[in-house]
Amino acid sequence: MSRKALIAANWKMYKTPAEAKAFVEAFLPLVANHSRDEIALFPSVTSLATVVAAAAGSTIRVGLQNMHFADEGAYTGETSPLMLRAVGATHTLIGHSERRQYFAETDEVVNKKLHSALRHGILPVVCIGESLAEREAGETARVLKTQIHHGFAGITVEQAATIVIAYEPVWAIGTGKTATPEMAVDAHRIVRAEIAAILGAAVASHMRILYGGSVKPENASSLLNEEEIDGALVGGASLIPSSFAAIVHY
Ligand code: PGA
């Protein structure tokens, strides 16, 4: 089963619109004619429209790092799927571990956001992963299965076709500690088996599962050449055009 890899940049709370525009202008020539993989940028909400405009005419896709599930309403500080679509963005991250950790996002909220994104034709990248304590306690498989089970509640086989999962062990995010390819592959197999159990083998074999957590130019090829690893969600190393381009060219 060959799945087209998705290489995604999660800029977190970095870059003003001017900095985001400068990134895209420097980055585009570095990935011109690169068709092997899909590329997506997830800037902060204030740079979303700027990045969409700067990437227009390229194959690069743009998304939000977080999206509310409601179409509109009294939710101060939030961004709705309609707003995302209105500026020409197409993707959203859902349930990033920093959202879970600092903004109390639960699997139930992840599930609502997932349903909302699919209803609006937005491509969701659902983030899951275990903490260091959970890994050391031998709980990795249980945690991943629980996150998938609750996060995917009520999702149909048809809906599942566009969903992307990002496996991001929390202990590897922003720490410089990367999961070895073997650790990542083991976790991806658990995730794929759980998707197969819930949605069937065909859905599972088509679903893209990205790895995230301290992906850098130096370790990208050893991770991304694994057949089980269908792309990367990159934080720190995605902030510099040459560094992110080197990962795209793994
Ligand atoms: P990192 O972040 O590459 O800086 O570890 C990855 C992420 O949080 O998506």
XYZ file of C-alpha atoms and ligand atoms in Angstrom:
259
model
C 0.000 0.000 0.000
C 1.639 3.229 -1.015
C 0.504 6.320 0.833
C 1.597 9.794 -0.207
C 3.580 11.313 2.629
C 2.495 14.567 4.255
C 5.252 16.793 5.594
C 3.684 19.408 7.857
C 5.102 22.448 9.626
C 3.609 23.332 12.999
C 4.848 26.840 13.708
C 3.148 27.016 17.105
C 3.169 30.561 18.562
C 5.994 31.808 16.337
C 6.167 34.236 13.405
C 4.387 37.511 12.695
C 2.590 37.801 9.335
C 5.675 39.517 7.854
C 7.928 36.719 9.089
C 5.505 34.094 7.816
C 5.411 35.728 4.376
C 9.221 35.899 4.253
C 9.364 32.186 5.124
C 7.033 31.214 2.262
C 8.919 33.385 -0.226
C 12.216 31.761 0.721
C 10.745 28.261 0.984
C 8.824 28.013 -2.307
C 11.883 27.982 -4.586
C 13.453 25.282 -2.388
C 10.550 22.883 -3.005
C 9.557 23.878 -6.547
C 8.575 20.784 -8.557
C 8.586 18.604 -5.439
C 5.635 16.324 -6.042
C 6.633 13.176 -4.137
C 5.113 14.440 -0.883
C 2.352 16.788 0.197
C 3.465 19.840 2.129
C 1.330 21.764 4.610
C 2.035 24.807 6.769
C 0.238 25.465 10.048
C 0.923 29.116 10.986
C -0.649 31.050 13.837
C -4.132 32.337 13.167
C -2.994 35.920 12.535
C -0.738 34.718 9.696
C -3.227 32.339 8.129
C -4.501 34.628 5.345
C -0.989 35.916 4.627
C 0.384 32.394 4.227
C -2.556 31.325 2.045
C -1.885 34.321 -0.234
C 1.878 33.769 -0.300
C 1.458 30.070 -1.143
C -1.228 30.655 -3.802
C -0.407 28.927 -7.083
C 1.772 26.330 -5.327
C 0.735 22.885 -4.103
C 1.386 23.870 -0.498
C -1.639 23.581 1.773
C -2.340 25.756 4.776
C -4.162 25.003 7.998
C -4.974 26.103 11.525
C -3.226 24.714 14.585
C -6.530 24.537 16.427
C -10.143 24.964 15.426
C -13.341 25.295 17.424
C -16.072 22.776 16.668
C -18.909 25.297 16.428
C -19.691 27.187 13.225
C -19.962 30.423 15.194
C -20.942 31.571 18.660
C -19.928 33.170 21.934
C -16.514 31.496 22.217
C -14.084 34.293 22.937
C -10.663 33.775 21.413
C -11.608 30.828 19.205
C -11.563 30.346 15.419
C -14.376 28.554 13.607
C -14.255 26.148 10.674
C -16.164 28.702 8.580
C -13.461 31.301 9.270
C -10.755 28.806 8.350
C -12.464 28.033 5.048
C -13.206 31.699 4.308
C -9.504 32.598 4.163
C -8.685 29.661 1.902
C -7.165 27.301 4.461
C -7.918 23.595 4.031
C -6.381 21.712 6.979
C -6.451 21.778 10.757
C -4.490 20.161 13.554
C -6.707 18.651 16.245
C -5.727 17.634 19.761
C -2.054 18.607 19.697
C -0.502 17.571 23.012
C 0.119 21.235 23.883
C -3.621 21.843 23.474
C -4.333 18.829 25.669
C -1.731 19.824 28.269
C -2.184 23.603 28.536
C -5.767 24.097 27.340
C -7.416 21.052 28.874
C -8.482 19.522 25.582
C -9.987 16.102 26.122
C -10.625 13.229 23.741
C -14.300 14.250 23.787
C -13.410 17.740 22.515
C -11.088 16.199 19.939
C -14.002 14.072 18.758
C -16.299 17.110 18.382
C -13.624 18.972 16.445
C -13.010 15.978 14.210
C -16.703 15.707 13.340
C -16.836 19.451 12.689
C -13.769 19.460 10.423
C -15.165 16.579 8.358
C -18.582 18.261 8.098
C -16.836 21.319 6.639
C -14.543 19.443 4.255
C -11.441 20.383 6.246
C -8.599 17.860 6.356
C -7.971 16.978 10.015
C -4.595 15.943 11.422
C -5.484 14.286 14.722
C -2.582 14.268 17.187
C -2.123 11.492 19.721
C 0.753 10.308 21.873
C 1.867 9.119 25.279
C 3.746 11.019 27.998
C 7.098 9.873 29.358
C 5.471 8.571 32.550
C 2.972 6.584 30.501
C 5.726 5.084 28.328
C 7.823 4.165 31.350
C 4.803 2.551 32.969
C 4.271 0.396 29.872
C 1.038 2.226 29.103
C 1.822 3.418 25.552
C -0.508 1.020 23.736
C -3.368 1.591 26.149
C -3.051 5.383 25.881
C -2.954 5.368 22.085
C -5.921 3.012 21.849
C -7.959 5.112 24.278
C -7.184 8.350 22.431
C -8.226 6.756 19.131
C -11.278 5.038 20.546
C -12.730 8.239 22.042
C -11.353 10.632 19.442
C -12.847 8.647 16.551
C -16.237 7.904 18.139
C -19.014 8.009 15.551
C -16.696 8.387 12.569
C -17.833 6.398 9.528
C -15.720 4.482 7.030
C -16.494 7.111 4.358
C -15.530 10.008 6.627
C -12.305 8.334 7.671
C -10.848 8.531 4.165
C -9.341 12.002 4.586
C -8.266 11.775 8.232
C -4.557 11.928 9.021
C -3.159 10.860 12.396
C 0.018 12.324 13.867
C 1.713 10.086 16.427
C 3.654 12.454 18.645
C 5.149 11.018 21.816
C 4.899 13.919 24.246
C 8.410 13.255 25.627
C 9.880 13.827 22.157
C 8.198 17.162 21.427
C 10.556 20.114 21.630
C 13.002 18.110 23.736
C 15.518 17.070 21.093
C 14.737 13.451 22.035
C 13.425 11.635 18.997
C 11.759 8.260 19.052
C 13.965 5.768 17.252
C 12.517 4.548 13.957
C 11.787 1.220 15.710
C 9.853 2.929 18.512
C 7.898 5.021 16.026
C 7.133 2.015 13.826
C 5.931 -0.003 16.848
C 3.602 2.817 17.874
C 2.337 3.320 14.314
C 1.498 -0.399 14.123
C -0.533 -0.134 17.314
C -2.356 2.896 15.900
C -3.039 1.224 12.557
C -4.287 -1.946 14.244
C -6.680 0.086 16.383
C -7.990 1.929 13.326
C -8.463 -1.456 11.657
C -10.376 -2.719 14.697
C -12.702 0.294 14.637
C -13.017 1.099 10.935
C -11.751 -1.966 9.074
C -8.551 -3.047 7.399
C -9.097 -1.065 4.197
C -9.424 2.260 6.041
C -6.407 1.394 8.178
C -4.206 0.560 5.215
C -5.054 3.874 3.510
C -4.734 6.092 6.569
C -1.666 8.270 6.779
C 0.089 8.199 10.136
C 2.712 10.906 10.613
C 5.463 10.927 13.192
C 6.166 14.083 15.200
C 8.637 14.950 17.929
C 12.053 16.520 17.301
C 12.122 15.671 13.584
C 15.185 17.386 12.087
C 17.058 17.259 8.785
C 19.528 14.832 10.424
C 16.941 12.217 11.447
C 14.202 12.750 8.847
C 15.338 10.134 6.343
C 15.751 7.318 8.876
C 12.204 7.928 10.126
C 10.490 8.749 6.846
C 11.989 5.872 4.891
C 10.124 3.479 7.180
C 7.122 2.157 5.318
C 4.908 2.599 8.394
C 5.732 6.317 8.680
C 3.690 8.383 6.248
C 5.127 11.812 6.890
C 6.138 14.153 9.668
C 4.693 16.899 11.825
C 7.618 19.214 12.466
C 7.798 21.975 15.068
C 11.129 23.657 15.804
C 12.916 22.515 12.649
C 10.118 23.868 10.449
C 10.745 27.502 11.371
C 13.708 27.967 9.026
C 13.062 27.518 5.286
C 16.285 25.602 4.516
C 15.779 23.278 7.470
C 12.152 22.462 6.626
C 13.066 22.054 2.941
C 15.810 19.595 3.898
C 13.195 17.535 5.762
C 10.867 17.662 2.748
C 13.737 16.338 0.628
C 14.526 13.517 3.099
P 9.058 19.578 17.600
O 7.448 19.729 17.657
O 9.404 19.154 16.187
O 9.607 20.943 17.925
O 9.433 18.533 18.589
C 6.614 18.827 17.009
C 5.161 19.174 17.296
O 4.855 19.622 18.401
O 4.291 19.017 16.410
